[in-house]
Amino acid sequence: MARKKKHEEHVNHERWLVSYADFITLLFAFFVTLYAISQVDAQKLGKLVQSMQSAFDSRVFEAGSPRLPLSDGGPKGVAQQLLIEPISPPVSSPPSLLALQADIQAKLERAHFVDRVRMVQERRGLVVSLTEAGFFDSGQADLKASGQEALRVIAQTLQDVPYNLRIEGHTDNTPIHTARFPSNWELSTARATFILSYLTTQFGFRSSRLSVAGYGEHRPIGPNNTDVGRAMNRRVDIVILSESEQLKEPETPEPRSPGNSGPDLN
């Protein structure tokens, strides 16, 4: 009796199809689950998207990132809104005092007024000094026409910044005694008040941003025994107060009732 030959087993080269089919099935189930969650519970899908963002350190939600559509139609789920809708840009912070100084300096140079103004950074803020020679006639408190042009450049730069301004009048130690200004106190205060009035009437500065001080000859920045020093001292300073200095400003008091004329001392 003839012996049957044993058939050789052939290697199956299509086993990868099983793994591939399992992978496709799992992937399909994953996206079906995502779709079901987005339709049934949008809040859960939003949490899932946030978790994926944290896990992969994604930047797709930041402003300016490319938009990624999740569907061709139908209402947007939470994830689609997060990915497609641009995030509002943050509120811009005010310019630093150094940047403000550079801006004023550049504009004054273009207008050829830079020789009439000195600027210095102090602990209290940025001090913009208007020299008497560039803005006032000797012994007068009204602005020269050329001084108004230079002040316009400064005012337009400061108009929309949030910093408060303190306007300080200064003189040298040469005594003055006229019908209008009996002393340097009155002259320095009148010059500062004129600048304040110019800013409020011509440029609409809020009065609550401004304050005025007159120091006469008692805050010199140069020696009063030389012509150069006295010229430096005759000035009006526009002090752009720093944030820390603004906190020291007096608070606006609450209005009192007609029957309460003063603090209760009992």
PDB file of C-alpha atoms in Angstrom:
ATOM      1  CA  MET A   1       0.000   0.000   0.000  1.00  0.00           C
ATOM      2  CA  ALA A   2       1.458   3.343  -1.119  1.00  0.00           C
ATOM      3  CA  ARG A   3       2.262   5.804   1.609  1.00  0.00           C
ATOM      4  CA  LYS A   4       0.626   9.256   1.275  1.00  0.00           C
ATOM      5  CA  LYS A   5       2.920  12.177   0.974  1.00  0.00           C
ATOM      6  CA  LYS A   6       2.584  14.820   3.711  1.00  0.00           C
ATOM      7  CA  HIS A   7       1.698  18.207   2.305  1.00  0.00           C
ATOM      8  CA  GLU A   8       4.095  20.973   3.303  1.00  0.00           C
ATOM      9  CA  GLU A   9       2.599  23.901   5.229  1.00  0.00           C
ATOM     10  CA  HIS A  10       2.891  27.226   3.444  1.00  0.00           C
ATOM     11  CA  VAL A  11       3.854  30.364   5.362  1.00  0.00           C
ATOM     12  CA  ASN A  12       0.915  32.802   5.510  1.00  0.00           C
ATOM     13  CA  HIS A  13       2.223  36.163   4.308  1.00  0.00           C
ATOM     14  CA  GLU A  14      -1.065  37.922   4.967  1.00  0.00           C
ATOM     15  CA  ARG A  15      -1.072  37.763   8.780  1.00  0.00           C
ATOM     16  CA  TRP A  16      -0.414  41.512   8.936  1.00  0.00           C
ATOM     17  CA  LEU A  17      -3.961  42.045   7.704  1.00  0.00           C
ATOM     18  CA  VAL A  18      -5.275  40.818  11.049  1.00  0.00           C
ATOM     19  CA  SER A  19      -3.278  43.386  13.012  1.00  0.00           C
ATOM     20  CA  TYR A  20      -4.099  46.099  10.497  1.00  0.00           C
ATOM     21  CA  ALA A  21      -7.804  45.291  10.689  1.00  0.00           C
ATOM     22  CA  ASP A  22      -7.670  45.419  14.502  1.00  0.00           C
ATOM     23  CA  PHE A  23      -5.926  48.798  14.344  1.00  0.00           C
ATOM     24  CA  ILE A  24      -8.475  50.233  11.913  1.00  0.00           C
ATOM     25  CA  THR A  25     -11.308  48.933  14.076  1.00  0.00           C
ATOM     26  CA  LEU A  26      -9.879  50.541  17.215  1.00  0.00           C
ATOM     27  CA  LEU A  27      -9.257  53.801  15.371  1.00  0.00           C
ATOM     28  CA  PHE A  28     -12.783  53.832  14.058  1.00  0.00           C
ATOM     29  CA  ALA A  29     -14.156  53.132  17.517  1.00  0.00           C
ATOM     30  CA  PHE A  30     -12.032  55.964  18.936  1.00  0.00           C
ATOM     31  CA  PHE A  31     -13.416  58.547  16.523  1.00  0.00           C
ATOM     32  CA  VAL A  32     -16.943  57.262  16.927  1.00  0.00           C
ATOM     33  CA  THR A  33     -16.540  57.709  20.683  1.00  0.00           C
ATOM     34  CA  LEU A  34     -15.268  61.267  20.215  1.00  0.00           C
ATOM     35  CA  TYR A  35     -18.168  62.077  17.941  1.00  0.00           C
ATOM     36  CA  ALA A  36     -20.674  60.576  20.360  1.00  0.00           C
ATOM     37  CA  ILE A  37     -19.236  62.527  23.293  1.00  0.00           C
ATOM     38  CA  SER A  38     -19.282  65.793  21.349  1.00  0.00           C
ATOM     39  CA  GLN A  39     -22.933  65.302  20.540  1.00  0.00           C
ATOM     40  CA  VAL A  40     -24.085  64.015  23.928  1.00  0.00           C
ATOM     41  CA  ASP A  41     -21.869  65.835  26.438  1.00  0.00           C
ATOM     42  CA  ALA A  42     -19.912  68.783  25.062  1.00  0.00           C
ATOM     43  CA  GLN A  43     -18.449  69.547  28.467  1.00  0.00           C
ATOM     44  CA  LYS A  44     -16.697  66.171  28.638  1.00  0.00           C
ATOM     45  CA  LEU A  45     -15.228  66.686  25.191  1.00  0.00           C
ATOM     46  CA  GLY A  46     -13.907  70.075  26.234  1.00  0.00           C
ATOM     47  CA  LYS A  47     -12.164  68.477  29.218  1.00  0.00           C
ATOM     48  CA  LEU A  48     -10.704  65.813  26.940  1.00  0.00           C
ATOM     49  CA  VAL A  49      -9.310  68.423  24.560  1.00  0.00           C
ATOM     50  CA  GLN A  50      -7.772  70.346  27.457  1.00  0.00           C
ATOM     51  CA  SER A  51      -6.171  67.170  28.764  1.00  0.00           C
ATOM     52  CA  MET A  52      -4.693  66.415  25.356  1.00  0.00           C
ATOM     53  CA  GLN A  53      -3.390  69.966  25.139  1.00  0.00           C
ATOM     54  CA  SER A  54      -1.593  69.622  28.468  1.00  0.00           C
ATOM     55  CA  ALA A  55      -0.250  66.159  27.670  1.00  0.00           C
ATOM     56  CA  PHE A  56       1.245  67.069  24.312  1.00  0.00           C
ATOM     57  CA  ASP A  57       2.158  70.661  25.211  1.00  0.00           C
ATOM     58  CA  SER A  58       0.115  71.760  22.237  1.00  0.00           C
ATOM     59  CA  ARG A  59      -0.041  75.334  21.015  1.00  0.00           C
ATOM     60  CA  VAL A  60      -3.040  74.980  18.725  1.00  0.00           C
ATOM     61  CA  PHE A  61      -5.199  77.073  21.056  1.00  0.00           C
ATOM     62  CA  GLU A  62      -2.893  80.069  21.121  1.00  0.00           C
ATOM     63  CA  ALA A  63      -3.747  83.184  19.123  1.00  0.00           C
ATOM     64  CA  GLY A  64      -2.367  83.073  15.622  1.00  0.00           C
ATOM     65  CA  SER A  65      -2.239  79.283  15.328  1.00  0.00           C
ATOM     66  CA  PRO A  66      -3.654  77.624  12.199  1.00  0.00           C
ATOM     67  CA  ARG A  67      -7.317  76.754  12.236  1.00  0.00           C
ATOM     68  CA  LEU A  68      -8.194  73.077  12.245  1.00  0.00           C
ATOM     69  CA  PRO A  69     -11.736  72.272  11.089  1.00  0.00           C
ATOM     70  CA  LEU A  70     -13.268  69.273  12.795  1.00  0.00           C
ATOM     71  CA  SER A  71     -16.332  68.805  10.633  1.00  0.00           C
ATOM     72  CA  ASP A  72     -17.776  69.961   7.354  1.00  0.00           C
ATOM     73  CA  GLY A  73     -21.098  71.078   8.745  1.00  0.00           C
ATOM     74  CA  GLY A  74     -23.473  71.010  11.647  1.00  0.00           C
ATOM     75  CA  PRO A  75     -23.267  72.822  14.951  1.00  0.00           C
ATOM     76  CA  LYS A  76     -19.846  73.346  16.490  1.00  0.00           C
ATOM     77  CA  GLY A  77     -18.927  71.342  19.527  1.00  0.00           C
ATOM     78  CA  VAL A  78     -16.763  72.718  22.314  1.00  0.00           C
ATOM     79  CA  ALA A  79     -13.567  71.313  20.824  1.00  0.00           C
ATOM     80  CA  GLN A  80     -14.317  72.746  17.394  1.00  0.00           C
ATOM     81  CA  GLN A  81     -14.927  76.182  18.896  1.00  0.00           C
ATOM     82  CA  LEU A  82     -11.682  76.006  20.846  1.00  0.00           C
ATOM     83  CA  LEU A  83      -9.714  75.076  17.754  1.00  0.00           C
ATOM     84  CA  ILE A  84     -11.367  77.375  15.242  1.00  0.00           C
ATOM     85  CA  GLU A  85     -12.391  80.512  17.140  1.00  0.00           C
ATOM     86  CA  PRO A  86      -9.435  82.893  17.643  1.00  0.00           C
ATOM     87  CA  ILE A  87      -8.645  83.793  21.217  1.00  0.00           C
ATOM     88  CA  SER A  88      -8.955  87.501  21.997  1.00  0.00           C
ATOM     89  CA  PRO A  89      -5.546  89.156  22.291  1.00  0.00           C
ATOM     90  CA  PRO A  90      -4.495  90.237  25.779  1.00  0.00           C
ATOM     91  CA  VAL A  91      -5.033  93.830  26.803  1.00  0.00           C
ATOM     92  CA  SER A  92      -1.907  95.776  25.928  1.00  0.00           C
ATOM     93  CA  SER A  93       0.037  97.157  28.846  1.00  0.00           C
ATOM     94  CA  PRO A  94       0.937 100.844  28.977  1.00  0.00           C
ATOM     95  CA  PRO A  95       4.346 101.871  27.650  1.00  0.00           C
ATOM     96  CA  SER A  96       7.162 102.010  30.159  1.00  0.00           C
ATOM     97  CA  LEU A  97       8.485 105.397  31.186  1.00  0.00           C
ATOM     98  CA  LEU A  98      11.729 104.650  29.352  1.00  0.00           C
ATOM     99  CA  ALA A  99       9.812 103.914  26.162  1.00  0.00           C
ATOM    100  CA  LEU A 100       7.765 107.058  26.697  1.00  0.00           C
ATOM    101  CA  GLN A 101      10.923 109.125  27.072  1.00  0.00           C
ATOM    102  CA  ALA A 102      12.357 107.718  23.846  1.00  0.00           C
ATOM    103  CA  ASP A 103       9.104 108.464  22.025  1.00  0.00           C
ATOM    104  CA  ILE A 104       8.996 112.075  23.215  1.00  0.00           C
ATOM    105  CA  GLN A 105      12.695 112.532  22.428  1.00  0.00           C
ATOM    106  CA  ALA A 106      12.271 111.273  18.866  1.00  0.00           C
ATOM    107  CA  LYS A 107       9.253 113.510  18.198  1.00  0.00           C
ATOM    108  CA  LEU A 108      10.974 116.576  19.618  1.00  0.00           C
ATOM    109  CA  GLU A 109      14.020 115.922  17.448  1.00  0.00           C
ATOM    110  CA  ARG A 110      11.873 115.658  14.318  1.00  0.00           C
ATOM    111  CA  ALA A 111      10.152 118.954  15.216  1.00  0.00           C
ATOM    112  CA  HIS A 112      13.493 120.630  16.112  1.00  0.00           C
ATOM    113  CA  PHE A 113      12.369 121.400  19.678  1.00  0.00           C
ATOM    114  CA  VAL A 114      14.765 119.091  21.507  1.00  0.00           C
ATOM    115  CA  ASP A 115      16.975 121.967  22.763  1.00  0.00           C
ATOM    116  CA  ARG A 116      14.053 123.461  24.721  1.00  0.00           C
ATOM    117  CA  VAL A 117      13.275 120.364  26.772  1.00  0.00           C
ATOM    118  CA  ARG A 118      15.295 118.282  29.232  1.00  0.00           C
ATOM    119  CA  MET A 119      14.209 114.849  30.413  1.00  0.00           C
ATOM    120  CA  VAL A 120      15.446 112.733  33.298  1.00  0.00           C
ATOM    121  CA  GLN A 121      14.269 109.517  34.956  1.00  0.00           C
ATOM    122  CA  GLU A 122      13.807 109.791  38.714  1.00  0.00           C
ATOM    123  CA  ARG A 123      12.386 107.539  41.380  1.00  0.00           C
ATOM    124  CA  ARG A 124       9.106 109.431  41.225  1.00  0.00           C
ATOM    125  CA  GLY A 125       8.826 109.085  37.439  1.00  0.00           C
ATOM    126  CA  LEU A 126       9.848 110.763  34.181  1.00  0.00           C
ATOM    127  CA  VAL A 127      10.527 114.503  34.566  1.00  0.00           C
ATOM    128  CA  VAL A 128      10.053 116.584  31.395  1.00  0.00           C
ATOM    129  CA  SER A 129      11.536 120.054  32.053  1.00  0.00           C
ATOM    130  CA  LEU A 130      10.335 122.983  29.935  1.00  0.00           C
ATOM    131  CA  THR A 131      12.989 125.694  30.018  1.00  0.00           C
ATOM    132  CA  GLU A 132      11.946 129.308  30.546  1.00  0.00           C
ATOM    133  CA  ALA A 133      13.899 130.425  27.480  1.00  0.00           C
ATOM    134  CA  GLY A 134      11.960 128.054  25.257  1.00  0.00           C
ATOM    135  CA  PHE A 135       8.464 128.581  26.668  1.00  0.00           C
ATOM    136  CA  PHE A 136       8.114 131.859  28.628  1.00  0.00           C
ATOM    137  CA  ASP A 137       9.228 135.436  28.465  1.00  0.00           C
ATOM    138  CA  SER A 138      11.122 136.653  31.512  1.00  0.00           C
ATOM    139  CA  GLY A 139       8.732 137.410  34.382  1.00  0.00           C
ATOM    140  CA  GLN A 140       5.671 136.231  32.400  1.00  0.00           C
ATOM    141  CA  ALA A 141       3.412 133.200  32.791  1.00  0.00           C
ATOM    142  CA  ASP A 142       1.865 133.024  29.309  1.00  0.00           C
ATOM    143  CA  LEU A 143       3.294 130.567  26.794  1.00  0.00           C
ATOM    144  CA  LYS A 144       5.177 131.829  23.782  1.00  0.00           C
ATOM    145  CA  ALA A 145       3.755 130.850  20.391  1.00  0.00           C
ATOM    146  CA  SER A 146       6.822 128.706  19.704  1.00  0.00           C
ATOM    147  CA  GLY A 147       6.448 127.174  23.151  1.00  0.00           C
ATOM    148  CA  GLN A 148       2.891 126.142  22.337  1.00  0.00           C
ATOM    149  CA  GLU A 149       4.133 124.182  19.325  1.00  0.00           C
ATOM    150  CA  ALA A 150       6.689 122.319  21.425  1.00  0.00           C
ATOM    151  CA  LEU A 151       4.140 121.629  24.163  1.00  0.00           C
ATOM    152  CA  ARG A 152       1.739 120.256  21.554  1.00  0.00           C
ATOM    153  CA  VAL A 153       4.258 117.561  20.626  1.00  0.00           C
ATOM    154  CA  ILE A 154       4.576 116.522  24.283  1.00  0.00           C
ATOM    155  CA  ALA A 155       0.845 116.709  24.997  1.00  0.00           C
ATOM    156  CA  GLN A 156      -0.119 114.547  22.021  1.00  0.00           C
ATOM    157  CA  THR A 157       2.286 111.856  23.235  1.00  0.00           C
ATOM    158  CA  LEU A 158       0.929 111.925  26.799  1.00  0.00           C
ATOM    159  CA  GLN A 159      -2.721 112.266  25.882  1.00  0.00           C
ATOM    160  CA  ASP A 160      -3.671 108.590  25.914  1.00  0.00           C
ATOM    161  CA  VAL A 161      -1.208 107.101  28.404  1.00  0.00           C
ATOM    162  CA  PRO A 162      -2.694 106.166  31.805  1.00  0.00           C
ATOM    163  CA  TYR A 163      -0.107 107.919  33.968  1.00  0.00           C
ATOM    164  CA  ASN A 164      -1.002 110.882  36.156  1.00  0.00           C
ATOM    165  CA  LEU A 165       0.875 114.166  35.695  1.00  0.00           C
ATOM    166  CA  ARG A 166       2.147 116.639  38.269  1.00  0.00           C
ATOM    167  CA  ILE A 167       3.021 120.066  36.863  1.00  0.00           C
ATOM    168  CA  GLU A 168       5.615 121.930  38.936  1.00  0.00           C
ATOM    169  CA  GLY A 169       6.698 125.546  38.492  1.00  0.00           C
ATOM    170  CA  HIS A 170      10.242 126.656  39.457  1.00  0.00           C
ATOM    171  CA  THR A 171      12.266 129.875  39.363  1.00  0.00           C
ATOM    172  CA  ASP A 172      15.781 130.981  40.225  1.00  0.00           C
ATOM    173  CA  ASN A 173      16.526 133.007  43.369  1.00  0.00           C
ATOM    174  CA  THR A 174      16.323 136.393  41.665  1.00  0.00           C
ATOM    175  CA  PRO A 175      13.520 138.280  43.498  1.00  0.00           C
ATOM    176  CA  ILE A 176      10.501 139.425  41.518  1.00  0.00           C
ATOM    177  CA  HIS A 177       7.985 142.022  42.642  1.00  0.00           C
ATOM    178  CA  THR A 178       5.396 143.148  40.092  1.00  0.00           C
ATOM    179  CA  ALA A 179       1.731 144.014  40.216  1.00  0.00           C
ATOM    180  CA  ARG A 180       0.853 140.562  38.915  1.00  0.00           C
ATOM    181  CA  PHE A 181       3.508 138.489  40.687  1.00  0.00           C
ATOM    182  CA  PRO A 182       4.558 139.769  44.124  1.00  0.00           C
ATOM    183  CA  SER A 183       7.046 136.895  44.529  1.00  0.00           C
ATOM    184  CA  ASN A 184       8.565 133.867  42.845  1.00  0.00           C
ATOM    185  CA  TRP A 185       5.897 131.732  44.495  1.00  0.00           C
ATOM    186  CA  GLU A 186       3.140 133.361  42.442  1.00  0.00           C
ATOM    187  CA  LEU A 187       5.181 133.310  39.225  1.00  0.00           C
ATOM    188  CA  SER A 188       6.074 129.618  39.489  1.00  0.00           C
ATOM    189  CA  THR A 189       2.498 128.641  40.392  1.00  0.00           C
ATOM    190  CA  ALA A 190       1.014 130.757  37.584  1.00  0.00           C
ATOM    191  CA  ARG A 191       3.256 129.137  34.982  1.00  0.00           C
ATOM    192  CA  ALA A 192       2.363 125.643  36.148  1.00  0.00           C
ATOM    193  CA  THR A 193      -1.339 126.526  36.203  1.00  0.00           C
ATOM    194  CA  PHE A 194      -1.126 127.905  32.659  1.00  0.00           C
ATOM    195  CA  ILE A 195       0.352 124.585  31.449  1.00  0.00           C
ATOM    196  CA  LEU A 196      -2.431 122.675  33.220  1.00  0.00           C
ATOM    197  CA  SER A 197      -5.103 124.880  31.662  1.00  0.00           C
ATOM    198  CA  TYR A 198      -3.526 124.423  28.225  1.00  0.00           C
ATOM    199  CA  LEU A 199      -3.588 120.618  28.552  1.00  0.00           C
ATOM    200  CA  THR A 200      -7.211 120.487  29.687  1.00  0.00           C
ATOM    201  CA  THR A 201      -8.665 123.029  27.248  1.00  0.00           C
ATOM    202  CA  GLN A 202      -6.623 122.288  24.133  1.00  0.00           C
ATOM    203  CA  PHE A 203      -6.125 118.523  24.457  1.00  0.00           C
ATOM    204  CA  GLY A 204      -8.941 117.348  26.714  1.00  0.00           C
ATOM    205  CA  PHE A 205      -6.788 115.938  29.518  1.00  0.00           C
ATOM    206  CA  ARG A 206      -8.916 114.699  32.398  1.00  0.00           C
ATOM    207  CA  SER A 207      -8.567 117.039  35.355  1.00  0.00           C
ATOM    208  CA  SER A 208      -8.317 114.045  37.687  1.00  0.00           C
ATOM    209  CA  ARG A 209      -4.985 113.115  36.049  1.00  0.00           C
ATOM    210  CA  LEU A 210      -3.397 116.483  36.788  1.00  0.00           C
ATOM    211  CA  SER A 211      -2.068 118.349  39.798  1.00  0.00           C
ATOM    212  CA  VAL A 212      -0.127 121.599  40.169  1.00  0.00           C
ATOM    213  CA  ALA A 213       2.631 122.792  42.504  1.00  0.00           C
ATOM    214  CA  GLY A 214       4.645 126.026  42.682  1.00  0.00           C
ATOM    215  CA  TYR A 215       8.038 125.800  44.386  1.00  0.00           C
ATOM    216  CA  GLY A 216       9.506 129.212  43.595  1.00  0.00           C
ATOM    217  CA  GLU A 217      13.281 129.138  43.980  1.00  0.00           C
ATOM    218  CA  HIS A 218      13.283 126.368  46.608  1.00  0.00           C
ATOM    219  CA  ARG A 219      13.863 123.319  44.353  1.00  0.00           C
ATOM    220  CA  PRO A 220      16.950 124.285  42.306  1.00  0.00           C
ATOM    221  CA  ILE A 221      18.671 121.791  40.023  1.00  0.00           C
ATOM    222  CA  GLY A 222      21.627 124.054  39.262  1.00  0.00           C
ATOM    223  CA  PRO A 223      23.726 126.610  41.143  1.00  0.00           C
ATOM    224  CA  ASN A 224      22.138 130.039  41.403  1.00  0.00           C
ATOM    225  CA  ASN A 225      25.518 131.787  41.343  1.00  0.00           C
ATOM    226  CA  THR A 226      26.009 131.202  37.592  1.00  0.00           C
ATOM    227  CA  ASP A 227      23.973 132.194  34.545  1.00  0.00           C
ATOM    228  CA  VAL A 228      23.819 128.586  33.355  1.00  0.00           C
ATOM    229  CA  GLY A 229      22.614 127.351  36.736  1.00  0.00           C
ATOM    230  CA  ARG A 230      19.927 130.027  37.026  1.00  0.00           C
ATOM    231  CA  ALA A 231      18.704 129.214  33.507  1.00  0.00           C
ATOM    232  CA  MET A 232      18.351 125.560  34.510  1.00  0.00           C
ATOM    233  CA  ASN A 233      16.312 126.514  37.575  1.00  0.00           C
ATOM    234  CA  ARG A 234      13.803 128.645  35.629  1.00  0.00           C
ATOM    235  CA  ARG A 235      11.586 125.851  34.363  1.00  0.00           C
ATOM    236  CA  VAL A 236       8.238 124.067  34.503  1.00  0.00           C
ATOM    237  CA  ASP A 237       8.474 120.326  35.147  1.00  0.00           C
ATOM    238  CA  ILE A 238       5.845 117.925  33.841  1.00  0.00           C
ATOM    239  CA  VAL A 239       6.342 114.890  36.079  1.00  0.00           C
ATOM    240  CA  ILE A 240       4.891 111.679  34.638  1.00  0.00           C
ATOM    241  CA  LEU A 241       4.331 109.798  37.866  1.00  0.00           C
ATOM    242  CA  SER A 242       5.432 106.184  38.168  1.00  0.00           C
ATOM    243  CA  GLU A 243       2.945 103.565  39.330  1.00  0.00           C
ATOM    244  CA  SER A 244       4.437 103.485  42.824  1.00  0.00           C
ATOM    245  CA  GLU A 245       4.310 107.286  43.060  1.00  0.00           C
ATOM    246  CA  GLN A 246       0.687 107.350  41.927  1.00  0.00           C
ATOM    247  CA  LEU A 247      -0.231 105.164  44.889  1.00  0.00           C
ATOM    248  CA  LYS A 248       0.933 107.975  47.177  1.00  0.00           C
ATOM    249  CA  GLU A 249      -1.486 110.452  45.639  1.00  0.00           C
ATOM    250  CA  PRO A 250      -4.484 111.444  47.813  1.00  0.00           C
ATOM    251  CA  GLU A 251      -7.554 109.351  47.196  1.00  0.00           C
ATOM    252  CA  THR A 252     -10.753 110.983  46.000  1.00  0.00           C
ATOM    253  CA  PRO A 253     -12.891 111.479  49.113  1.00  0.00           C
ATOM    254  CA  GLU A 254     -16.407 110.127  49.194  1.00  0.00           C
ATOM    255  CA  PRO A 255     -19.128 112.800  48.933  1.00  0.00           C
ATOM    256  CA  ARG A 256     -20.606 113.770  52.256  1.00  0.00           C
ATOM    257  CA  SER A 257     -24.270 114.153  52.987  1.00  0.00           C
ATOM    258  CA  PRO A 258     -25.559 117.718  53.479  1.00  0.00           C
ATOM    259  CA  GLY A 259     -26.005 117.094  57.186  1.00  0.00           C
ATOM    260  CA  ASN A 260     -22.430 115.875  57.715  1.00  0.00           C
ATOM    261  CA  SER A 261     -20.149 118.909  57.601  1.00  0.00           C
ATOM    262  CA  GLY A 262     -17.105 117.228  59.075  1.00  0.00           C
ATOM    263  CA  PRO A 263     -15.642 114.073  60.581  1.00  0.00           C
ATOM    264  CA  ASP A 264     -17.236 112.562  63.638  1.00  0.00           C
ATOM    265  CA  LEU A 265     -14.826 113.201  66.537  1.00  0.00           C
ATOM    266  CA  ASN A 266     -16.868 111.330  69.125  1.00  0.00           C
TER     267      ASN A 266
END
